Tab-separated table of C-alpha atoms and ligand atoms in Angstrom:
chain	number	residue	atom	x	y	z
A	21	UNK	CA	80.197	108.673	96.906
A	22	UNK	CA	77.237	108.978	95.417
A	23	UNK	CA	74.133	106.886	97.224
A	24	UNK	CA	71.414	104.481	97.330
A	25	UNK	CA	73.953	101.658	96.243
A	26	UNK	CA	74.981	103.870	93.020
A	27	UNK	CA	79.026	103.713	94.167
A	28	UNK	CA	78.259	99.416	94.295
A	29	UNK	CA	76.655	99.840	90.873
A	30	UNK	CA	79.485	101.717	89.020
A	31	UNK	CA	82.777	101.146	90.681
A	32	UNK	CA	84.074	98.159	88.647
A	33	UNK	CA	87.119	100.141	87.407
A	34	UNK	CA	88.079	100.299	91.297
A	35	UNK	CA	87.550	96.780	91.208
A	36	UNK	CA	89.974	95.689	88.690
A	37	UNK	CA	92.638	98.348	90.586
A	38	UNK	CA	91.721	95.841	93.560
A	39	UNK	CA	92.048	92.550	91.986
A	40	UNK	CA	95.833	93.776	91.252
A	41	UNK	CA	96.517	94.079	94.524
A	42	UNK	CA	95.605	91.041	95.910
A	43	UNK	CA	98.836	88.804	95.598
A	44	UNK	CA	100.342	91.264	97.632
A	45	UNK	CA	97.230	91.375	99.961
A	46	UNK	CA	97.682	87.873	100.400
A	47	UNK	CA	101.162	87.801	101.056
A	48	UNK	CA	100.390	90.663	103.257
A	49	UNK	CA	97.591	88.858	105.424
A	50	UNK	CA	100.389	85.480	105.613
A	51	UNK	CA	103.391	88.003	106.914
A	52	UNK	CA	100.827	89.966	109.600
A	53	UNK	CA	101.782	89.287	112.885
A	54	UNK	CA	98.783	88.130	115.241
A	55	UNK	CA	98.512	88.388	118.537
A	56	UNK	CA	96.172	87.105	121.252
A	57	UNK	CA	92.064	87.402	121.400
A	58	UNK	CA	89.609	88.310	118.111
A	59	UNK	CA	91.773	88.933	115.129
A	60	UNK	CA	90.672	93.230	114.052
A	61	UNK	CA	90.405	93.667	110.518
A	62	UNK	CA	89.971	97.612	109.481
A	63	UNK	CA	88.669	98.195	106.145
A	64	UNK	CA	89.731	102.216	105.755
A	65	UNK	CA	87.503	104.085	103.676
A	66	UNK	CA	84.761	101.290	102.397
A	67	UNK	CA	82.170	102.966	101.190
A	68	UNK	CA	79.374	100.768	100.238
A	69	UNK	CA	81.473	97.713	100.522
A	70	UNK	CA	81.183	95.849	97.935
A	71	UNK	CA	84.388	96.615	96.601
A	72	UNK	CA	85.919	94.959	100.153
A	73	UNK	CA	84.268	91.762	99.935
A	74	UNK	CA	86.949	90.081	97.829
A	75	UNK	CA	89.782	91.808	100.064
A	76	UNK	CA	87.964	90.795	103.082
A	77	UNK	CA	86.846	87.520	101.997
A	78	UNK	CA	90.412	86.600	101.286
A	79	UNK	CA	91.915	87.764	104.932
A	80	UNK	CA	89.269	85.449	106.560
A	81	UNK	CA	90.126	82.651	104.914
A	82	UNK	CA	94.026	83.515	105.095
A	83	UNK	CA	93.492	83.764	109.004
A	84	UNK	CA	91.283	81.316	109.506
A	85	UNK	CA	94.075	78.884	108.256
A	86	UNK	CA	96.023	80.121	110.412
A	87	UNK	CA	94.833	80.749	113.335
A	88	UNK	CA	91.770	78.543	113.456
A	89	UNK	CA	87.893	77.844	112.895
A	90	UNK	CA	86.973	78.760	116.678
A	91	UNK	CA	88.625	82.883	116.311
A	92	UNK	CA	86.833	85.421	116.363
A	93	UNK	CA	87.694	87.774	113.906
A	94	UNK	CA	86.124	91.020	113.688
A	95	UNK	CA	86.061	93.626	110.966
A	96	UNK	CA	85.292	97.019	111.223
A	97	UNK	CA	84.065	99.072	108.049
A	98	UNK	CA	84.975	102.733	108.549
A	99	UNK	CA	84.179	105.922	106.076
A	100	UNK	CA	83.025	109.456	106.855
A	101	UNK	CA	79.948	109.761	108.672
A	102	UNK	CA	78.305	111.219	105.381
A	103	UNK	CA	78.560	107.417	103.734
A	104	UNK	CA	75.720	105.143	102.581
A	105	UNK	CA	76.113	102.634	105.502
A	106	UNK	CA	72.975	101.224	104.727
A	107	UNK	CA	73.973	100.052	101.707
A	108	UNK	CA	77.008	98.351	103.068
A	109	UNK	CA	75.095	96.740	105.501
A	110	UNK	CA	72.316	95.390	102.468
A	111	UNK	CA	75.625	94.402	100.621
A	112	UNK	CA	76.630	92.262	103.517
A	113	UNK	CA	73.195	90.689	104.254
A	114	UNK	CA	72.372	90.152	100.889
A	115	UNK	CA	74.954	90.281	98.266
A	116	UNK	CA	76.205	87.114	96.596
A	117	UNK	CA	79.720	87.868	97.052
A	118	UNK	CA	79.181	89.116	100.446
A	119	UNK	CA	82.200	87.665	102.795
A	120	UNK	CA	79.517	87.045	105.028
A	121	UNK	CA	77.808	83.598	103.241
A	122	UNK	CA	78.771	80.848	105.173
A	123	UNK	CA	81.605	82.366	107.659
A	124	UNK	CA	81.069	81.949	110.957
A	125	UNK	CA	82.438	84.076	114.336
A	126	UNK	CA	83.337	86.872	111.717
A	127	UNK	CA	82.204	90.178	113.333
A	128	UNK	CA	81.623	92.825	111.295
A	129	UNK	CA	80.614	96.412	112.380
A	130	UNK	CA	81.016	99.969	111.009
A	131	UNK	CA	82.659	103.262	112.423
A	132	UNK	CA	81.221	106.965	110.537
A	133	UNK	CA	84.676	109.286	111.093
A	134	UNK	CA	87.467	110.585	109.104
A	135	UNK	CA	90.489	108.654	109.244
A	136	UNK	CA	92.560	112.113	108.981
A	137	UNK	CA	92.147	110.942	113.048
A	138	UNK	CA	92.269	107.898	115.140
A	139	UNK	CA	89.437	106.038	115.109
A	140	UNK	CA	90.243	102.424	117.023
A	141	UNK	CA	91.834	101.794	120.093
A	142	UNK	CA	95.822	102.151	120.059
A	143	UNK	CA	97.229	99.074	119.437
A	144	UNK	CA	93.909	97.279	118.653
A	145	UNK	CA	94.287	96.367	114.746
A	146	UNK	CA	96.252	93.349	113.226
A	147	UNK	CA	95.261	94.109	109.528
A	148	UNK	CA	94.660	96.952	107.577
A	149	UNK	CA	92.932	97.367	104.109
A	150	UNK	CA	93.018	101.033	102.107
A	151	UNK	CA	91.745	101.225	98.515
A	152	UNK	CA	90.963	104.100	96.278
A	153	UNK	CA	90.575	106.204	98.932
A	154	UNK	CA	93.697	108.765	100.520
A	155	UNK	CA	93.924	110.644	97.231
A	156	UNK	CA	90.639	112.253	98.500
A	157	UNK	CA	92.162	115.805	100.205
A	158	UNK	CA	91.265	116.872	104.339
A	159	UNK	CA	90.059	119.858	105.083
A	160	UNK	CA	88.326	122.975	102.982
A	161	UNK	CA	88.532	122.380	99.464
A	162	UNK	CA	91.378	124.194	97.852
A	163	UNK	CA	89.569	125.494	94.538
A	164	UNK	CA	90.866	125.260	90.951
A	165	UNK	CA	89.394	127.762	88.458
A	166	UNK	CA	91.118	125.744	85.599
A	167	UNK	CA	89.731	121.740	86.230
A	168	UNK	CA	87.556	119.820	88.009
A	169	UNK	CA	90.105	117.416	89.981
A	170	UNK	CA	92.434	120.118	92.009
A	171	UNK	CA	95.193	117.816	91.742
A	172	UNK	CA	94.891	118.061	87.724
A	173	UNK	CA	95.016	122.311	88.237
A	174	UNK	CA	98.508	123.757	86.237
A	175	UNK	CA	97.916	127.008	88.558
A	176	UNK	CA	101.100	126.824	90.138
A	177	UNK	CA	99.219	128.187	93.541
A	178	UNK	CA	96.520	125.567	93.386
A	179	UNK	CA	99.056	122.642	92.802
A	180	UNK	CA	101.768	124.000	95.345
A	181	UNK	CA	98.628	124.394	98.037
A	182	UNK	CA	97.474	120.726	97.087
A	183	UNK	CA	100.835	119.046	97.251
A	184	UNK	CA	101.773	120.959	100.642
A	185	UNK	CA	97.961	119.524	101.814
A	186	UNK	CA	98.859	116.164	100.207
A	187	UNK	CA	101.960	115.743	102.082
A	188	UNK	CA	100.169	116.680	105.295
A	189	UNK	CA	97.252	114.389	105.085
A	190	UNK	CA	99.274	111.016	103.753
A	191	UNK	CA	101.528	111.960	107.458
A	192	UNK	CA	98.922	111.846	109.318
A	193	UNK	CA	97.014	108.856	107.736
A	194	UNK	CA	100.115	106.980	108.552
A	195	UNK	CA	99.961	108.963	112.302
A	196	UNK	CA	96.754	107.821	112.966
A	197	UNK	CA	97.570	104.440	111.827
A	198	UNK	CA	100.752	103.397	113.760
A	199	UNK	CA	98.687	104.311	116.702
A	200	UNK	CA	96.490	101.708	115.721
A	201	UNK	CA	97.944	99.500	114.595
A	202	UNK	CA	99.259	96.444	116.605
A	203	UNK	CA	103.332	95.468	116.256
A	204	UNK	CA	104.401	93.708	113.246
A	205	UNK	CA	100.570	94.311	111.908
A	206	UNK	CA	100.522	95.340	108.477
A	207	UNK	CA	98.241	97.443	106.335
A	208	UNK	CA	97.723	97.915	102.272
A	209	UNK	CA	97.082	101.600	101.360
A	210	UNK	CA	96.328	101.816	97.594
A	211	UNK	CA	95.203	105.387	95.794
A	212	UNK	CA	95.304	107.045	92.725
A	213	UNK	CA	99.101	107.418	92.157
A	214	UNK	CA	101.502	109.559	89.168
A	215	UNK	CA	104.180	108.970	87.618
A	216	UNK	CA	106.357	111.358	85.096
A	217	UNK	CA	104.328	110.392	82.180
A	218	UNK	CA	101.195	111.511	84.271
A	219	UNK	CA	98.089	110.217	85.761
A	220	UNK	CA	96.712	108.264	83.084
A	221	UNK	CA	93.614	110.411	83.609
A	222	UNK	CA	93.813	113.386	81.312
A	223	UNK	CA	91.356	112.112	78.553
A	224	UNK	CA	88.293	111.754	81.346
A	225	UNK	CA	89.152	114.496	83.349
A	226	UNK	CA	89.852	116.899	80.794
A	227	UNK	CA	86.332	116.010	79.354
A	228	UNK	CA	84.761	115.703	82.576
A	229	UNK	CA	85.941	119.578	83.237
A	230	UNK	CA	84.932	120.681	79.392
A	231	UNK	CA	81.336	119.164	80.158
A	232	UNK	CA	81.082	121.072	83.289
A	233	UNK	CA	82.163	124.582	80.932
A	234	UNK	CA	79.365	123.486	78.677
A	235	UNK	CA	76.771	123.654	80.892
A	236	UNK	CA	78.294	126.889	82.011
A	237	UNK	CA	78.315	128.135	78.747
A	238	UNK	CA	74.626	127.032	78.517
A	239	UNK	CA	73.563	129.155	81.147
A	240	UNK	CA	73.044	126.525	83.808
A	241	UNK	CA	76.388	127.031	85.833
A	242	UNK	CA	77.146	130.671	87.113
A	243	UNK	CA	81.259	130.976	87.148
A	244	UNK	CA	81.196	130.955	90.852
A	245	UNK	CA	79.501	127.306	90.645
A	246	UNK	CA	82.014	125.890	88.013
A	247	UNK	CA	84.925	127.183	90.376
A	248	UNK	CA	83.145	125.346	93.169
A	249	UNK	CA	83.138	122.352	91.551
A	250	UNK	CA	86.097	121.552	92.501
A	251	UNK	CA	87.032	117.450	93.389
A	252	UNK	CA	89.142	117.986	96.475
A	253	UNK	CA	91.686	115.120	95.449
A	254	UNK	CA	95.300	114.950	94.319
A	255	UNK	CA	97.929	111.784	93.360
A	256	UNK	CA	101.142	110.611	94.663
A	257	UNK	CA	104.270	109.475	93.096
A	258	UNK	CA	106.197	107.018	94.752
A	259	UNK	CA	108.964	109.612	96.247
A	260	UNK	CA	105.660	111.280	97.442
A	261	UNK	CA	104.999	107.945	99.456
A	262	UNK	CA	107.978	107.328	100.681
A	263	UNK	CA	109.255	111.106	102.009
A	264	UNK	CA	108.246	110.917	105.043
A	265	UNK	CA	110.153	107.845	105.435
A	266	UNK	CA	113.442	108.820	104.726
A	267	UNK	CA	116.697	106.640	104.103
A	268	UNK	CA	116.408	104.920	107.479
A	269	UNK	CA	112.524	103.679	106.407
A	270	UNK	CA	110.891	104.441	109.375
A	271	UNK	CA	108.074	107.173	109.902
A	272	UNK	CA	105.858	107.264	113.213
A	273	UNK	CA	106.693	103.273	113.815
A	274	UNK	CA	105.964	102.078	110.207
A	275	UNK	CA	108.113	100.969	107.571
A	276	UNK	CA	107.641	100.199	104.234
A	277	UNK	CA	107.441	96.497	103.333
A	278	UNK	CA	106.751	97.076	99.238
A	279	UNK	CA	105.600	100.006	97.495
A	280	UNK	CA	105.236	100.257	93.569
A	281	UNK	CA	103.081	101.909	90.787
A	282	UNK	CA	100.408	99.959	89.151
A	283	UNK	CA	98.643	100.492	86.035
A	284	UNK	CA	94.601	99.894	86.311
A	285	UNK	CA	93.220	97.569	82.975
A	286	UNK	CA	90.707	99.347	81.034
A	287	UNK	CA	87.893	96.584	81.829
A	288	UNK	CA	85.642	98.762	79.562
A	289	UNK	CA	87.965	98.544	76.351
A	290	UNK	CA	87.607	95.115	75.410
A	291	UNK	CA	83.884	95.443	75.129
A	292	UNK	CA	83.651	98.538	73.021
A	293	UNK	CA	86.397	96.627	70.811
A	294	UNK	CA	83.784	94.021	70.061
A	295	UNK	CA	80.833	96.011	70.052
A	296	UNK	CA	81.843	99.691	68.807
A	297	UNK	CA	79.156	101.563	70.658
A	298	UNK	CA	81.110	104.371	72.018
A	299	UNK	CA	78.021	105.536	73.795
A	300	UNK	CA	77.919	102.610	76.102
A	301	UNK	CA	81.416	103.472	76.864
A	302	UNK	CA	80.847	107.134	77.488
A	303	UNK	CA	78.168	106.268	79.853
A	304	UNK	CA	80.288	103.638	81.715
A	305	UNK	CA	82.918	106.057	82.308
A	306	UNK	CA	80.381	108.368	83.231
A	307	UNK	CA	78.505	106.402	85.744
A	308	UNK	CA	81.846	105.912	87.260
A	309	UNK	CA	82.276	109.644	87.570
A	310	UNK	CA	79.056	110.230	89.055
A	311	UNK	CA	79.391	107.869	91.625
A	312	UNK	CA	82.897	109.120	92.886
A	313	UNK	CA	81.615	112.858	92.188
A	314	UNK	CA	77.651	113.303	92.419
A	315	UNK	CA	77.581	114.212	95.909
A	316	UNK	CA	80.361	117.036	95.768
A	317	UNK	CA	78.802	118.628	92.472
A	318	UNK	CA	75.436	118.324	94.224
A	319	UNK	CA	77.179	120.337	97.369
A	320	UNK	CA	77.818	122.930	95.414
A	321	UNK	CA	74.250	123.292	93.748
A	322	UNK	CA	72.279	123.183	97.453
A	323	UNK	CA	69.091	125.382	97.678
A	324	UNK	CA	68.643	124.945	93.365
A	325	UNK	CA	65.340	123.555	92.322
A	326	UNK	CA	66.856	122.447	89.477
A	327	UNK	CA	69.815	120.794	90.666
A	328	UNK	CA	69.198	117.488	89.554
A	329	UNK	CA	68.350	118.763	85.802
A	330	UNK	CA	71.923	120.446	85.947
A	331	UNK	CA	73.572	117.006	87.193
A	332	UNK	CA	71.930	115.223	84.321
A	333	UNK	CA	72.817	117.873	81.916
A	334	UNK	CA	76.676	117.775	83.204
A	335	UNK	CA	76.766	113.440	83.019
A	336	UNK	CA	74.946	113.686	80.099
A	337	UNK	CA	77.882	116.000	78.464
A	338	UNK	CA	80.162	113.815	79.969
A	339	UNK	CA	78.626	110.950	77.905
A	340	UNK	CA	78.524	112.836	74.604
A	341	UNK	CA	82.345	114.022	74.667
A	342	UNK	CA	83.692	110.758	75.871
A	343	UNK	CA	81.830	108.872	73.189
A	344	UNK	CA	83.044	111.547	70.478
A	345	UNK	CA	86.683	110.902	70.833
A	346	UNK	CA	87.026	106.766	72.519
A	347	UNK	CA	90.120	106.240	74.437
A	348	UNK	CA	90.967	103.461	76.297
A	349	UNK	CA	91.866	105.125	80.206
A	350	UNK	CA	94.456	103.709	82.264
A	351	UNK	CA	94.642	105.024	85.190
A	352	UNK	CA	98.192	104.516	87.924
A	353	UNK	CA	97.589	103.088	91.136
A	354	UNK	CA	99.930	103.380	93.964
A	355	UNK	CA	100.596	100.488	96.007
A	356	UNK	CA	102.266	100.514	99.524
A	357	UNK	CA	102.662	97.791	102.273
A	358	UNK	CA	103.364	99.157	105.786
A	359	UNK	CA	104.480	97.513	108.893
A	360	UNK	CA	104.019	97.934	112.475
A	361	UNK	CA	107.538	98.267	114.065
B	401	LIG	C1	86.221	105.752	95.760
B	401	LIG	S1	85.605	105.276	97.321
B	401	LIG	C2	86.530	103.795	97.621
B	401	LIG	C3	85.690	102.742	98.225
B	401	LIG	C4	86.305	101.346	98.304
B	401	LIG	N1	87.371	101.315	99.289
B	401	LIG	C5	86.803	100.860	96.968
B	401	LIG	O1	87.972	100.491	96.859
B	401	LIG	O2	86.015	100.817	96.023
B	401	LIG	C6	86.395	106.444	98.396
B	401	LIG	C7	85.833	106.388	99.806
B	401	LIG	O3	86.742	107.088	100.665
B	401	LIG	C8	85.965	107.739	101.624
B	401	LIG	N2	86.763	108.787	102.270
B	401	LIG	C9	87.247	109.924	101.705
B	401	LIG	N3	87.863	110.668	102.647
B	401	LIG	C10	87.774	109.963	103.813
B	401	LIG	C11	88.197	110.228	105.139
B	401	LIG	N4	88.868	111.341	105.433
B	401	LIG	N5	87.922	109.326	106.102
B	401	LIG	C12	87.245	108.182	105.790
B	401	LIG	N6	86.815	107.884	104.551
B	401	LIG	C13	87.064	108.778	103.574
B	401	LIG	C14	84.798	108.277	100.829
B	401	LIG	O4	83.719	108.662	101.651
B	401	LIG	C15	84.499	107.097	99.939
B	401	LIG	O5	83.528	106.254	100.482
């Protein structure tokens, strides 16, 4: 995600996927089964963390209910070792939402590793929290000459390599998990999901690639660069969750408690309703892309001089062609509650 606090600035669409989820969080952090000693919260995939603070706020008080002022609950923040931990650590210290003001013996700490592995002790954690994260692909990017999100390619190689790498990686995120996790702990794992009528993303990331072939076509992108710019990501349909579970619901020592398709509020459409400035919405939507994209394009253009003129030049496109043509974007989330068995 893109750094210095930009993800924190620009990820309120992820935030009203979140605030969806949290009945079920909640009913989630009531039905978790807790054992002995400090109470391990794992936050999977935070980036800068202010997206977890609600999530996180909410388990505390959950567990604090019921188990008590004097636990010690930890929580561990964990993302790939390329994340902006500083600002996840200025976000707890100094944000007003931070799930830090006024808690006492809360713990929290941060791990820099891919979750594609374990990364806590076997049987150490007694809640798990997953947002907007497992749609992002393991491994070297599988490149799509046709968009910018692989999982959005109609190459018929590109898509059968991404679902075969999809299907890999969501088996051994839930792996690495039940080795973590402690019995009868649960965990909420929520990513960018599909149903038959689609993704609900077409209208930004079809514009999102066309920006990136204007800048081509401007003589700022060789071919080879626009083929590397690539988002290594893909969605899941519900079957796609459940396979590896099978009729008997049981994969690796999980089940599944609840899994079900959401569909993410547009929290920018209400505002261009009442104002009409499609620019303002372009740019939102493109802030948003930058800060889930920047540092992947910016891979790609290492060793240019002018490689921040070229990322302007692409989120400025972005901008123009969004603001042409307003749409309001509604994008599927996919929900899933695991247990422990
Ligand atoms: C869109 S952000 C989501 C952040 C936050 N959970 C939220 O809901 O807003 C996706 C995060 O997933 C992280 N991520 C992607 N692949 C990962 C992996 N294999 N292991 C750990 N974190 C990963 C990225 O680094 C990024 O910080």
């Amino acid at each position: 995600m893109e750094g210095g606090g930009f993800y924190n600035r620009h990820s309120a669409m992820q935030a009203a996927g979140i605030s969806l989820l949290l009945e079920d969080w909640e009913t989630t952090i009531r039905q978790t089964l807790l054992g002995e000693g400090p109470i391990v919260i794992a936050d999977y995939g935070s980036s800068q963390g202010r997206n977890s603070m609600a999530p996180i706020r909410i388990a505390i008080e959950e567990l604090r209910a019921r188990a008590g002022k004097e636990r010690p609950i930890q929580i561990v923040h964990t993302d790939l070792p390329s994340n902006d931990f500083v600002a996840l650590f200025t976000a707890l210290a100094e944000d007003r939402g931070s799930y830090m003001n006024a808690a006492s013996n809360v713990f929290p700490s941060a791990i820099g590793r891919s979750y594609f592995e374990p990364i806590l002790p076997p049987n150490s954690v007694d809640l798990g929290w997953n947002s907007w994260t497992v749609h992002w692909l393991s491994g070297p990017v599988i490149y799509a000459a046709d968009h910018v999100f692989g999982g959005m390619s109609k190459l018929p190689s590109v898509q059968a390599e991404v679902e075969s790498r999809s299907s890999g990686d969501w088996r051994n995120f839930l792996r690495c998990r039940s080795f973590e996790l402690k019995r009868g702990a649960r965990l909420l794992s929520a990513f960018v999901g599909r149903t038959e009528g689609g993704t609900g993303w077409n209208w930004i990331g079809d514009n999102f690639w066309a920006a990136i072939q204007d800048v081509g076509r401007d003589g700022l992108l060789s071919e080879d660069e626009q083929l590397r710019m690539t988002l290594h990501t893909n969605s899941r349909t519900i079957d796609d969750i459940r396979a590896p579970f099978g009729p008997g619901n049981s994969y690796e020592g999980l089940r599944i408690v609840k899994a079900e398709m959401l569909t993410v509020p547009d929290h920018n459409w209400p505002k261009y309703q009442a104002t009409r400035d499609s620019k303002a919405l372009g740019l939102a939507h493109a802030n948003m892309l930058r800060a889930i994209s920047g540092p992947a394009l910016a891979k790609v253009l290492e060793g240019r001089t002018d490689k921040d003129l070229v990322l302007d030049a692409i989120f400025t496109r972005i901008t123009e062609r969004l603001s042409i043509n307003p749409q309001i974007h509604e994008g599927k989330l996919a929900s899933v509650v695991l247990e422990k068995i």
